[in-house]
PDB file of C-alpha atoms in Angstrom:
ATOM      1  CA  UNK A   1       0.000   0.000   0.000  1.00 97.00           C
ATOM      2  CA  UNK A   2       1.511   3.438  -0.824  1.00 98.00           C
ATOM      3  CA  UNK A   3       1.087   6.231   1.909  1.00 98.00           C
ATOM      4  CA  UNK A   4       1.503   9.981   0.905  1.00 98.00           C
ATOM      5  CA  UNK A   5       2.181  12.784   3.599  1.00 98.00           C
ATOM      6  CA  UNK A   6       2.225  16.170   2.732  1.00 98.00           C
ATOM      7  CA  UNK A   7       1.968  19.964   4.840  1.00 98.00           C
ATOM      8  CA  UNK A   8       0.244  22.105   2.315  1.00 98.00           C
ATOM      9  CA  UNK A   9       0.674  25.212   4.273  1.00 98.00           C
ATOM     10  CA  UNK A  10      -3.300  25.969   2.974  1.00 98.00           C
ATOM     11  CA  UNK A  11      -5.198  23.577   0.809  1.00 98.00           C
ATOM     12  CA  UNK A  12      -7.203  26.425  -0.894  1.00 97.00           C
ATOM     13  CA  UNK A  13      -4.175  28.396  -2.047  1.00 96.00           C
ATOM     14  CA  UNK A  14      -2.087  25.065  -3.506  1.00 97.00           C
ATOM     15  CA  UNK A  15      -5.361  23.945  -5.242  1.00 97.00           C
ATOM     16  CA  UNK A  16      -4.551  26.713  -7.461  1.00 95.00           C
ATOM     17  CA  UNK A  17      -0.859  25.493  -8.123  1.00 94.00           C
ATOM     18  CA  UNK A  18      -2.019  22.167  -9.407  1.00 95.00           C
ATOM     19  CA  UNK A  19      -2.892  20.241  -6.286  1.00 97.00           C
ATOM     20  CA  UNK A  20      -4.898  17.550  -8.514  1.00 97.00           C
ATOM     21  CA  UNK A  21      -2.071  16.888 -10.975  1.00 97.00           C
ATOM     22  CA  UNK A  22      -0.258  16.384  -8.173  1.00 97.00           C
ATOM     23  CA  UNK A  23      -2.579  14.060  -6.172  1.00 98.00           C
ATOM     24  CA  UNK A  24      -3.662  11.874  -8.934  1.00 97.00           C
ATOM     25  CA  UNK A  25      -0.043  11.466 -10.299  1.00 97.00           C
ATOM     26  CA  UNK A  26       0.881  10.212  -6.785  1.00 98.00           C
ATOM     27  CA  UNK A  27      -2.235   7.716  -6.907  1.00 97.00           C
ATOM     28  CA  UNK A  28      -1.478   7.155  -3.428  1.00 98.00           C
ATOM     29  CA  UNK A  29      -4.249   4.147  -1.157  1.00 98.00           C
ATOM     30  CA  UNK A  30      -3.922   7.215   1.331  1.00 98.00           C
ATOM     31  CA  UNK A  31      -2.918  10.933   0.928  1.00 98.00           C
ATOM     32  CA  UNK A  32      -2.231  12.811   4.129  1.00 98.00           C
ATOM     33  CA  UNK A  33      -2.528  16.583   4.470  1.00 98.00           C
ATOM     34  CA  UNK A  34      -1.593  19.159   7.239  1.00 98.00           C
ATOM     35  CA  UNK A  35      -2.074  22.542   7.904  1.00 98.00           C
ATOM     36  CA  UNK A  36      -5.127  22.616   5.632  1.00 98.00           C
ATOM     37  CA  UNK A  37      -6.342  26.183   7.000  1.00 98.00           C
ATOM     38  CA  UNK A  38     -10.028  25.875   6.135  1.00 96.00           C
ATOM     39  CA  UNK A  39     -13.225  25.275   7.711  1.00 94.00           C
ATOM     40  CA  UNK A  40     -16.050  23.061   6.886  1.00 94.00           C
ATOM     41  CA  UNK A  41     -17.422  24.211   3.528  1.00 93.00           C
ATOM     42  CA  UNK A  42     -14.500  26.276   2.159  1.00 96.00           C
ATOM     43  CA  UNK A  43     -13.383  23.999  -0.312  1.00 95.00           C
ATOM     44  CA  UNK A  44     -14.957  21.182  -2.089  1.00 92.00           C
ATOM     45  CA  UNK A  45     -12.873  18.577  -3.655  1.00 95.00           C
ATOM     46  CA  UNK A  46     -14.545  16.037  -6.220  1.00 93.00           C
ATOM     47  CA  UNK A  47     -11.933  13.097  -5.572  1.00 97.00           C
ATOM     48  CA  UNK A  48     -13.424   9.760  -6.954  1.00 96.00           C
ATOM     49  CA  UNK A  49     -12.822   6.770  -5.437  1.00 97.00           C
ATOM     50  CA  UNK A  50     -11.626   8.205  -2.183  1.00 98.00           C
ATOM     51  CA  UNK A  51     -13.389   8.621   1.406  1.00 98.00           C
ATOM     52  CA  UNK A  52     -12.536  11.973   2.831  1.00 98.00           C
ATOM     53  CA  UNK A  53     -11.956  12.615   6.292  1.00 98.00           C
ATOM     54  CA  UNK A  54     -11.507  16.436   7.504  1.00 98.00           C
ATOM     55  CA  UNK A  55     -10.580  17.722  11.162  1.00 98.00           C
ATOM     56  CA  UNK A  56     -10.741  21.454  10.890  1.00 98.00           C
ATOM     57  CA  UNK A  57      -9.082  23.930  14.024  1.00 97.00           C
ATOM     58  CA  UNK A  58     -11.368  26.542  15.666  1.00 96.00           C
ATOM     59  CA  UNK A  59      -9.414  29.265  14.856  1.00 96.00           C
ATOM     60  CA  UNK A  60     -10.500  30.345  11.197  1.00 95.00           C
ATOM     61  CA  UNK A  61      -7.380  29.574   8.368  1.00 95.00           C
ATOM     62  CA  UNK A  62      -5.297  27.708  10.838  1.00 97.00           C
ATOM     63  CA  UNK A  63      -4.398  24.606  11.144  1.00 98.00           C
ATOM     64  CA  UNK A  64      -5.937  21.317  10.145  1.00 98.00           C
ATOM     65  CA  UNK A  65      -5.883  18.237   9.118  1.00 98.00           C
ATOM     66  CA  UNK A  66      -7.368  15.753   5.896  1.00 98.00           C
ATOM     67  CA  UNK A  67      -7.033  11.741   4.991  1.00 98.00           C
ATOM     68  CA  UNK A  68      -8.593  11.183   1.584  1.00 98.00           C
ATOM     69  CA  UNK A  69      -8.109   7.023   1.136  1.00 98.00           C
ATOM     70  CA  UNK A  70      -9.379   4.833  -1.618  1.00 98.00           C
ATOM     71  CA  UNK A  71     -10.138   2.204   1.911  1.00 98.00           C
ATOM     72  CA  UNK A  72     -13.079   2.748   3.922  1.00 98.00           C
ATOM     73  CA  UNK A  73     -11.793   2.579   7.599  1.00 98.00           C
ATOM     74  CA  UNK A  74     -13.527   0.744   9.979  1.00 98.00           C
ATOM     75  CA  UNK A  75     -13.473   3.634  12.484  1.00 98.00           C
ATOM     76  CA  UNK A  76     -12.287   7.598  12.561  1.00 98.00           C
ATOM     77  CA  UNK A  77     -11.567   8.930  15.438  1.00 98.00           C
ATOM     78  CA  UNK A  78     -10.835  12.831  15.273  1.00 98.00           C
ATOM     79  CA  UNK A  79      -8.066  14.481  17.859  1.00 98.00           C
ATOM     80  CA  UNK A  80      -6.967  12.750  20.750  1.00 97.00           C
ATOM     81  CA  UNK A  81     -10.139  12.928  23.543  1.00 96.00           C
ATOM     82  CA  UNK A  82      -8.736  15.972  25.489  1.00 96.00           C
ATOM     83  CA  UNK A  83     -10.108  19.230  25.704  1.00 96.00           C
ATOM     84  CA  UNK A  84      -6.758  21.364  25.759  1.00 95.00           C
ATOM     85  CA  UNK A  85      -5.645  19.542  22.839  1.00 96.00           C
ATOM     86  CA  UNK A  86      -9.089  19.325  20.574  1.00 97.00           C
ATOM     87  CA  UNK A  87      -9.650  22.896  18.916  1.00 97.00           C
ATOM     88  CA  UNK A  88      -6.953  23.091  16.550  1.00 97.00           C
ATOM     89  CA  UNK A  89      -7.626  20.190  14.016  1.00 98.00           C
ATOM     90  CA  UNK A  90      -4.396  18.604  14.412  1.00 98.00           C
ATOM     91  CA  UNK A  91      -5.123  14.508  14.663  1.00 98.00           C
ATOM     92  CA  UNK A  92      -7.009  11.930  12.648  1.00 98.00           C
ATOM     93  CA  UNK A  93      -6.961   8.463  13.405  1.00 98.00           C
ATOM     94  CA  UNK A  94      -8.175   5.621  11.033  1.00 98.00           C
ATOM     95  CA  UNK A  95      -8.699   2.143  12.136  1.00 98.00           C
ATOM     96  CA  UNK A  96      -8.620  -0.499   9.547  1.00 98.00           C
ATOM     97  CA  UNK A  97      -8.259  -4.295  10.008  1.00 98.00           C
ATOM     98  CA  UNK A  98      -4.998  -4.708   9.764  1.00 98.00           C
ATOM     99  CA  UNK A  99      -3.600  -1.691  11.800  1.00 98.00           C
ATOM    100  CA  UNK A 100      -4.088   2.050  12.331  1.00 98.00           C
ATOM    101  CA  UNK A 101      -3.448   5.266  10.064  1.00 98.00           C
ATOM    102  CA  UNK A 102      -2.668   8.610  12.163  1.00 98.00           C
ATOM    103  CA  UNK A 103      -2.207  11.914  10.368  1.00 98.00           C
ATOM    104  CA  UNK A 104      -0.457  14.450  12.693  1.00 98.00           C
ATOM    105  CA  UNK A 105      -0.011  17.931  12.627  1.00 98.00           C
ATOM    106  CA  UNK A 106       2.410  18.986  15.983  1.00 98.00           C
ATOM    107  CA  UNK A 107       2.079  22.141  17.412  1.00 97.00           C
ATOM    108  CA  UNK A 108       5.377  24.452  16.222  1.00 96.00           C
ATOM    109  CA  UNK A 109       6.882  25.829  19.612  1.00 95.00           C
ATOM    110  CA  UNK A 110       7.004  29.473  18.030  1.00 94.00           C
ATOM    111  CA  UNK A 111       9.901  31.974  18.321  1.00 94.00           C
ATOM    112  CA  UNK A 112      11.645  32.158  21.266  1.00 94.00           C
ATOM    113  CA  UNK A 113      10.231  28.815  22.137  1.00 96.00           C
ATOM    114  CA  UNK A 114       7.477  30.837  23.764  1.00 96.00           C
ATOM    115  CA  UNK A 115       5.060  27.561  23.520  1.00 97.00           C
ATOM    116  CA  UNK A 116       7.335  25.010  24.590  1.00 97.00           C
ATOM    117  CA  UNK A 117       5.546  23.767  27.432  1.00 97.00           C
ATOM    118  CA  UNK A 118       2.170  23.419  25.186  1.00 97.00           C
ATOM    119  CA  UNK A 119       4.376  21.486  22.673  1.00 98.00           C
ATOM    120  CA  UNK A 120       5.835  19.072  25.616  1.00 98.00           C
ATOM    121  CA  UNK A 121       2.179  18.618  26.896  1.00 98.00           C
ATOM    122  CA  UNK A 122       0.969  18.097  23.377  1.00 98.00           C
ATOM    123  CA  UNK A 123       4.330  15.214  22.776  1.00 98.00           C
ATOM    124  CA  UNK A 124       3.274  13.410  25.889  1.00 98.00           C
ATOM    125  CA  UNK A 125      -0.830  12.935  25.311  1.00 98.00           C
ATOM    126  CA  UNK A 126       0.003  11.983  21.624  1.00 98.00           C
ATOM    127  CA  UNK A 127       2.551   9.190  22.536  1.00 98.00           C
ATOM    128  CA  UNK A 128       0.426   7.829  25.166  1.00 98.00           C
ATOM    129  CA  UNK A 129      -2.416   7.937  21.694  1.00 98.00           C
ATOM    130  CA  UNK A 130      -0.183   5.847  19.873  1.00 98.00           C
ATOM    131  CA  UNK A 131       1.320   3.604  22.573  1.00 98.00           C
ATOM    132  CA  UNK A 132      -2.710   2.907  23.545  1.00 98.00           C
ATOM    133  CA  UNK A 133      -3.352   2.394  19.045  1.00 98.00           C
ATOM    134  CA  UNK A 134      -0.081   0.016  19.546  1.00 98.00           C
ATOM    135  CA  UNK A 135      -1.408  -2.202  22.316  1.00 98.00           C
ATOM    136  CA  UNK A 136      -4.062  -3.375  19.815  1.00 98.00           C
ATOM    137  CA  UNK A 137      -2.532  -3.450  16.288  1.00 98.00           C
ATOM    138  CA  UNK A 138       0.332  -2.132  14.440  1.00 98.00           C
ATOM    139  CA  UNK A 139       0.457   1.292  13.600  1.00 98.00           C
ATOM    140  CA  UNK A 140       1.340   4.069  11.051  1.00 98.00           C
ATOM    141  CA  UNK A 141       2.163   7.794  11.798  1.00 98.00           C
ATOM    142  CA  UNK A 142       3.075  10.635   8.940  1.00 98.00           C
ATOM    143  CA  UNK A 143       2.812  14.014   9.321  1.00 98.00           C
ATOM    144  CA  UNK A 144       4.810  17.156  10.008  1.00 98.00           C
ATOM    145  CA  UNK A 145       6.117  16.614  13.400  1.00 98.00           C
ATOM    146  CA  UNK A 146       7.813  19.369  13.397  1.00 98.00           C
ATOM    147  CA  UNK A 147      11.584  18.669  14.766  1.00 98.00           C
ATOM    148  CA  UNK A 148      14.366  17.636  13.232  1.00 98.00           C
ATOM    149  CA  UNK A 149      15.187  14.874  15.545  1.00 98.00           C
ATOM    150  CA  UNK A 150      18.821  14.612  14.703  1.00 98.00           C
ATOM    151  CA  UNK A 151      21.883  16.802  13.140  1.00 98.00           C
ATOM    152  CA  UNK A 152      21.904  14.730  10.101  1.00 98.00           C
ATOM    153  CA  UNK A 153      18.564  16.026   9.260  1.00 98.00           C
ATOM    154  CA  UNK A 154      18.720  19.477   8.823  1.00 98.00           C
ATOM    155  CA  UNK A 155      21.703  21.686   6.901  1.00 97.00           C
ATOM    156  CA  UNK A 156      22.752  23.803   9.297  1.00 96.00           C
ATOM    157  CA  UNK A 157      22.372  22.246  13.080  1.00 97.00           C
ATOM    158  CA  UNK A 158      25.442  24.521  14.660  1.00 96.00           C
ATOM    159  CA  UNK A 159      23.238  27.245  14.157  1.00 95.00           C
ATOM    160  CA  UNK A 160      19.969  26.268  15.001  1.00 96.00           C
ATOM    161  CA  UNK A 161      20.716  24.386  18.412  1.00 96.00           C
ATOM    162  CA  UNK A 162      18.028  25.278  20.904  1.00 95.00           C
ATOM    163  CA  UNK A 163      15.600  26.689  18.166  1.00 96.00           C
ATOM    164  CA  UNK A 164      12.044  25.755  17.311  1.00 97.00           C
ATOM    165  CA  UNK A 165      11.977  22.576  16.334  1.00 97.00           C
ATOM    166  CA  UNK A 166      15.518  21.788  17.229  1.00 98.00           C
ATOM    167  CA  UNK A 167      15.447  22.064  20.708  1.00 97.00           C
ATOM    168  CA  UNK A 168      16.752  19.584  23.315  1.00 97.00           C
ATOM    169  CA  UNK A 169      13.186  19.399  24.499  1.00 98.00           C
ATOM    170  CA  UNK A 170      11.242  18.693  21.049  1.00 98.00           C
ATOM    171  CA  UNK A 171      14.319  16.295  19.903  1.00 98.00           C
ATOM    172  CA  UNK A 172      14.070  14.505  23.520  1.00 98.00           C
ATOM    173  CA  UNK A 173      10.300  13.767  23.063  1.00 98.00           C
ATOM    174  CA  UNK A 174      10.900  12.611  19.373  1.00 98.00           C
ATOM    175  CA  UNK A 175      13.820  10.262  21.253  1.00 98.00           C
ATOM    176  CA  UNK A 176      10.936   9.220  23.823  1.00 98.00           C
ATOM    177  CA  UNK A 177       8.425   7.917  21.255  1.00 98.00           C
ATOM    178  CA  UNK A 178      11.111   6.248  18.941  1.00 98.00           C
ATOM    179  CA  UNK A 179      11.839   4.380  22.474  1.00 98.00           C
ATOM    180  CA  UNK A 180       8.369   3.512  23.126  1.00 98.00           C
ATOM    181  CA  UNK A 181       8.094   1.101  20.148  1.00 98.00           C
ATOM    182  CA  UNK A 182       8.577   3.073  16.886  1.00 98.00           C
ATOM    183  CA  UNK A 183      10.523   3.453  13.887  1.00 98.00           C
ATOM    184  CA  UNK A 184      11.411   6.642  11.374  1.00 98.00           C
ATOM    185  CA  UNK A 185      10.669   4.288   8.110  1.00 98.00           C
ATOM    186  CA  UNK A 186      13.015   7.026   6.303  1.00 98.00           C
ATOM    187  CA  UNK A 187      15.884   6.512   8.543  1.00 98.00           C
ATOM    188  CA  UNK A 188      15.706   2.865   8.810  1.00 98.00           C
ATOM    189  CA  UNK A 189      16.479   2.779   5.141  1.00 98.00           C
ATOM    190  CA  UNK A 190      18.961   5.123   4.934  1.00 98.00           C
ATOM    191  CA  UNK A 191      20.457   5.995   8.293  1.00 98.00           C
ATOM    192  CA  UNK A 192      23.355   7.966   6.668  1.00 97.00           C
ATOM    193  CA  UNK A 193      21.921  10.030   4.084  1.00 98.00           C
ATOM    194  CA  UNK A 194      22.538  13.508   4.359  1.00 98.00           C
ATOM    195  CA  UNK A 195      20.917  16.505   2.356  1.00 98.00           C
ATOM    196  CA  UNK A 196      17.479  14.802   2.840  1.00 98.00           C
ATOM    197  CA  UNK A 197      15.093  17.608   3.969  1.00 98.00           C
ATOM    198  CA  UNK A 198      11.139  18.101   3.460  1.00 98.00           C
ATOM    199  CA  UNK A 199      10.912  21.924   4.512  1.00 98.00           C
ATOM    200  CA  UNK A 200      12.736  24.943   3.543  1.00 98.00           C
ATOM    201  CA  UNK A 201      12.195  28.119   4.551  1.00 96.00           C
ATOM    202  CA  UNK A 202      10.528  30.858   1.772  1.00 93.00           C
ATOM    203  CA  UNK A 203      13.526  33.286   2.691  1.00 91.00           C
ATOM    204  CA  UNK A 204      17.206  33.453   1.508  1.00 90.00           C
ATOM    205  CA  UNK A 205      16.781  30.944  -1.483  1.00 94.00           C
ATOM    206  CA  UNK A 206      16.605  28.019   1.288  1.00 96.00           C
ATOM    207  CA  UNK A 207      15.281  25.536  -1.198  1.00 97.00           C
ATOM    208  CA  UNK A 208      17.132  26.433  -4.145  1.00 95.00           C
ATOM    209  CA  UNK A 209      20.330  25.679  -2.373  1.00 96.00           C
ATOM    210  CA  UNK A 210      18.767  23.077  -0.342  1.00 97.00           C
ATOM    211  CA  UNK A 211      19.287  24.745   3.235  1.00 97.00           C
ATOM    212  CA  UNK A 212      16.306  22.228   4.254  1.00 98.00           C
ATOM    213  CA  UNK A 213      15.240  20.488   7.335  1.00 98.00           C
ATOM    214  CA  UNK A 214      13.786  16.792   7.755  1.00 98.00           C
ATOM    215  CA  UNK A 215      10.507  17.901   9.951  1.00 98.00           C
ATOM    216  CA  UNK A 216       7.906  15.203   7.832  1.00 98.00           C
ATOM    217  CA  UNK A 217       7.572  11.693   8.622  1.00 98.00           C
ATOM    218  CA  UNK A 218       6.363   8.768   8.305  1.00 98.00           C
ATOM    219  CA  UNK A 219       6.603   6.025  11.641  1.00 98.00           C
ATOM    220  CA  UNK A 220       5.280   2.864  11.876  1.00 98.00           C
ATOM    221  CA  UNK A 221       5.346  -0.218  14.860  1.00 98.00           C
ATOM    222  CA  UNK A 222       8.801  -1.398  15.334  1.00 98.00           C
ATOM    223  CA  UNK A 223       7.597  -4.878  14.722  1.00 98.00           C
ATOM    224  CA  UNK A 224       6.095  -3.782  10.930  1.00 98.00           C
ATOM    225  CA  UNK A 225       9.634  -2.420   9.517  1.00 97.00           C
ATOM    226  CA  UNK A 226      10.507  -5.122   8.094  1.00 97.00           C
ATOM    227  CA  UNK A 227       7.244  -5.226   5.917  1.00 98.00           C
ATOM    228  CA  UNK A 228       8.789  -1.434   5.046  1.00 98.00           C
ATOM    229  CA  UNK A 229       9.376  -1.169   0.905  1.00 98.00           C
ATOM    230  CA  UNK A 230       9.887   1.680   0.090  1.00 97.00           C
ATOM    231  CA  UNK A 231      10.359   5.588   2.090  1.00 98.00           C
ATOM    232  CA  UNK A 232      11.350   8.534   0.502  1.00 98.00           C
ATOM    233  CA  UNK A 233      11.041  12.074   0.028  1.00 98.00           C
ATOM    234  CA  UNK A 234       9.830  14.199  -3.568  1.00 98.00           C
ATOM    235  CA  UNK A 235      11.690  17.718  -2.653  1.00 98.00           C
ATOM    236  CA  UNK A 236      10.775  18.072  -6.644  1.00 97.00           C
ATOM    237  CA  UNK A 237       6.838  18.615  -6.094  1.00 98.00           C
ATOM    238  CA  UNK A 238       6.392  22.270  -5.285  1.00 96.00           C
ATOM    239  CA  UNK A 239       3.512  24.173  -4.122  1.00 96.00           C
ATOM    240  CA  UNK A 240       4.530  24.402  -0.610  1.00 97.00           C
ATOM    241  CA  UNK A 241       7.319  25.048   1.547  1.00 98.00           C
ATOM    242  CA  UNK A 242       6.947  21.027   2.686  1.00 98.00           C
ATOM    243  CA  UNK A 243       7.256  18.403   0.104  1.00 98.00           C
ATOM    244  CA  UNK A 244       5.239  15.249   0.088  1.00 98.00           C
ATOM    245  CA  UNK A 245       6.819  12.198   1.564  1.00 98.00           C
ATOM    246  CA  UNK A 246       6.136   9.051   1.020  1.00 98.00           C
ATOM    247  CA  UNK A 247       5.740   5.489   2.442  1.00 98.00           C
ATOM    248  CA  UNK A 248       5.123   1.770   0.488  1.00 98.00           C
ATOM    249  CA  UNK A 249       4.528  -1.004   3.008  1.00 98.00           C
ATOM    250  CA  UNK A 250       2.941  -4.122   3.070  1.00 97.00           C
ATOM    251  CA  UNK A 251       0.805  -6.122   5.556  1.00 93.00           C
TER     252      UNK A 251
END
């Protein structure tokens, strides 16, 4: 089955640069979207053959998640069941037979780090989501998780220690839920690979000289890797300032 993640940093505005190309030429089982920024009833998407599944944030253009799938789950469950973490649209969870699907979009700790604590309160209740998913069936995470869990995955690390999404904090809770029974797919494949990024900043020519970071993923059970055929990243597909990245595994 091929999985497709991708932060569209506002579904209505990369509609316009082609979206559709895009998602049918992918012909992904499941396509993933974050930061959708829309409400119920600002877009409408004629995708045949797919279910769609939409969990919109409270806030008006922020946010958001979306899992359009050619496989009707046998449950959706939308966010993760507690109050301080329900309004901004940020978790869907589909249950099929042989394991579950979870599209994530992690809170961003902001300059300054001025929402770490949210973000460390947000890392926790979503582990203990997946660890509680993992106790019943195998599982499969993608979104933008916003960190770069290790130096290898971003260009410049010297200069961005202690940063959003490179703190000791975020990288320690990335470290916790690896630990608790889950694998980076893109990592097992190619632990060494450097230059592999799926965001780049819109200033300074970041992307046309590849001054990226690794902040999209794709995680699955640690006892499913080896079913793991193909991960990889498509820094080619523009739109955004994520690429899509991408996950073929079998069950």
């Amino acid at each position: 089955m091929k999985f497709i993640s991708w932060n569209v940093n506002g579904l209505r505005a990369i509609v316009k640069k082609g979206f559709l190309d895009i998602f049918y030429a992918l012909d992904a089982d499941f396509f993933c979207l974050q930061e959708t920024k829309l409400q119920e009833g600002q877009i409408d998407l004629d995708l045949p053959g797919y279910y769609q599944y939409w969990c919109y944030a409270e806030k008006k253009g922020y946010s958001g998640t979306a899992i359009f799938t050619k496989h009707e789950p046998l449950s959706v469950t939308y966010n993760l069941g507690i109050p301080e973490h329900d309004t901004e649209g940020r978790c869907i969870t589909l249950e099929y037979p042989e394991f579950y699907l979870v599209c994530v979009y992690t809170p961003n700790a902001q300059d300054g780090l001025r929402r770490i604590d949210y973000r460390m309160s947000w890392d926790d209740a979503f582990r203990e989501h997946l660890e509680g998913l993992d106790l019943q069936k195998p599982v499969i995470v993608c979104g933008d998780m916003n960190v770069a869990h290790q130096e290898i995955d971003l260009k410049n690390p010297k200069a961005n220690v202690g940063n959003p999404g490179f703190s000791d904090e975020e990288r320690g809770k990335f470290t916790q839920l690896l630990e608790s029974g889950f694998t980076d797919t893109f990592r097992f494949l190619y632990p060494d690979l450097e230059g592999a990024y799926s965001w780049w900043s819109y200033r300074g020519n970041a992307r046309a000289n590849n001054t990226g970071w690794r902040i999209d993923y794709f995680l699955c059970s640690d006892r499913v890797r080896e079913n793991i055929d193909y991960a990889y990243i498509c820094p080619e597909i523009i739109g955004s300032d994520h690429c899509p990245v991408g996950l073929h595994i079998h069950f």
